[in-house]
Amino acid sequence: MTVTVNDTIKDKVATYLEAALGKPVDLAPLPDATPLNTLGLDSLLTISVLVTLLEDAGVDLGEHADSLVTPSTLGDLYALADRFLGEPEAPAPEEIPAAPREQNDQLAYYQAKLAYETDSADLRDALASGQDIVVVDGRSSEAYAAEHIPGAVSIPHRSISQESLAGLSKAPLYVTYCDGIGCNASTKTAIKLATAGFRVKELIGGLDWWKRDGHPTEGHAAPAHAHHTGCGC
């Protein structure tokens, strides 16, 4: 997105980025199309910058929630800053009631859920489109042998160590799963992978919801056929 903004807006954006990254940022030579992740911002830091900007602007999230989209480029961030901070006739800050912190916390929470979780339909579509994803079964090797998501690799969470992860590339997105909502092996696997520096998401509902949505499985206990019903989302 290309947005004509003044130096004041760019200086404010630079201030937010420097606070999030903990280092100086020179935006002058960068085009508006520069992706924020090339500056070192991951999904959570981007949300933090967005929430800080909205707090400074005194934005009522109830009025703007439907039109807010997490920025992905400098141009997106400039546009948001210009929209909420660039009005010359804006009242003094003390005249604008600040958005309740609970609303900002809630926005960050929901944004983080989408950043760190995925569902079976989105995972199926991502795999079908050839995205660089490794599906990880964090259960025991016996459970994996009985039934697992096609193409998944078995990495039991109890066996994970720096040595066992040494041969894995950190380029793909790793999606962890276990039996389902009654099992936390996927969470334990995700924590260990993230701690080791891998990009990770957790599959909502695990193998149980994968099968409920009609997606196929493999293994000696897997059913011969699966009927796809779709999750409706």
Tab-separated table of N, CA, C and O in Angstrom, residues 51 55 58-62 97-107:
chain	number	residue	atom	x	y	z
A	51	VAL	N	-1.470	-2.292	18.699
A	51	VAL	CA	-2.197	-1.954	19.925
A	51	VAL	C	-1.656	-0.668	20.533
A	51	VAL	O	-2.410	0.191	20.994
A	55	GLU	N	-3.758	2.713	21.202
A	55	GLU	CA	-3.842	3.309	22.539
A	55	GLU	C	-3.447	4.776	22.499
A	55	GLU	O	-4.104	5.626	23.113
A	58	GLY	N	-6.127	6.877	21.206
A	58	GLY	CA	-7.380	6.877	21.950
A	58	GLY	C	-8.515	6.276	21.162
A	58	GLY	O	-9.656	6.726	21.244
A	59	VAL	N	-8.220	5.239	20.382
A	59	VAL	CA	-9.225	4.658	19.491
A	59	VAL	C	-10.232	3.829	20.274
A	59	VAL	O	-9.852	3.033	21.141
A	60	ASP	N	-11.505	4.009	19.957
A	60	ASP	CA	-12.569	3.173	20.495
A	60	ASP	C	-12.671	1.930	19.616
A	60	ASP	O	-13.168	1.977	18.489
A	61	LEU	N	-12.165	0.802	20.107
A	61	LEU	CA	-12.148	-0.413	19.292
A	61	LEU	C	-13.550	-0.879	18.925
A	61	LEU	O	-13.746	-1.529	17.911
A	62	GLY	N	-14.513	-0.544	19.759
A	62	GLY	CA	-15.882	-0.926	19.448
A	62	GLY	C	-16.391	-0.293	18.166
A	62	GLY	O	-17.223	-0.861	17.461
A	97	PRO	N	-11.563	10.050	25.215
A	97	PRO	CA	-11.531	8.945	26.186
A	97	PRO	C	-10.727	7.780	25.635
A	97	PRO	O	-10.933	7.336	24.516
A	98	ALA	N	-9.774	7.335	26.421
A	98	ALA	CA	-8.928	6.219	25.983
A	98	ALA	C	-9.732	4.929	25.934
A	98	ALA	O	-10.628	4.700	26.739
A	99	ALA	N	-9.432	4.098	24.959
A	99	ALA	CA	-10.087	2.798	24.872
A	99	ALA	C	-9.706	1.973	26.089
A	99	ALA	O	-8.549	1.972	26.507
A	100	PRO	N	-10.675	1.293	26.688
A	100	PRO	CA	-10.356	0.467	27.864
A	100	PRO	C	-9.257	-0.534	27.527
A	100	PRO	O	-9.268	-1.142	26.464
A	101	ARG	N	-8.312	-0.684	28.453
A	101	ARG	CA	-7.205	-1.614	28.219
A	101	ARG	C	-7.722	-3.028	28.000
A	101	ARG	O	-7.110	-3.812	27.271
A	102	GLU	N	-8.872	-3.364	28.625
A	102	GLU	CA	-9.399	-4.714	28.439
A	102	GLU	C	-9.714	-4.986	26.965
A	102	GLU	O	-9.516	-6.097	26.473
A	103	GLN	N	-10.215	-3.954	26.252
A	103	GLN	CA	-10.534	-4.135	24.839
A	103	GLN	C	-9.261	-4.360	24.030
A	103	GLN	O	-9.238	-5.202	23.123
A	104	ASN	N	-8.218	-3.611	24.342
A	104	ASN	CA	-6.953	-3.789	23.634
A	104	ASN	C	-6.351	-5.157	23.924
A	104	ASN	O	-5.811	-5.821	23.042
A	105	ASP	N	-6.461	-5.577	25.188
A	105	ASP	CA	-5.976	-6.908	25.546
A	105	ASP	C	-6.766	-7.980	24.802
A	105	ASP	O	-6.202	-8.987	24.363
A	106	GLN	N	-8.062	-7.756	24.655
A	106	GLN	CA	-8.896	-8.737	23.959
A	106	GLN	C	-8.534	-8.805	22.480
A	106	GLN	O	-8.440	-9.897	21.905
A	107	LEU	N	-8.312	-7.649	21.871
A	107	LEU	CA	-7.904	-7.629	20.465
A	107	LEU	C	-6.593	-8.380	20.282
A	107	LEU	O	-6.455	-9.213	19.378
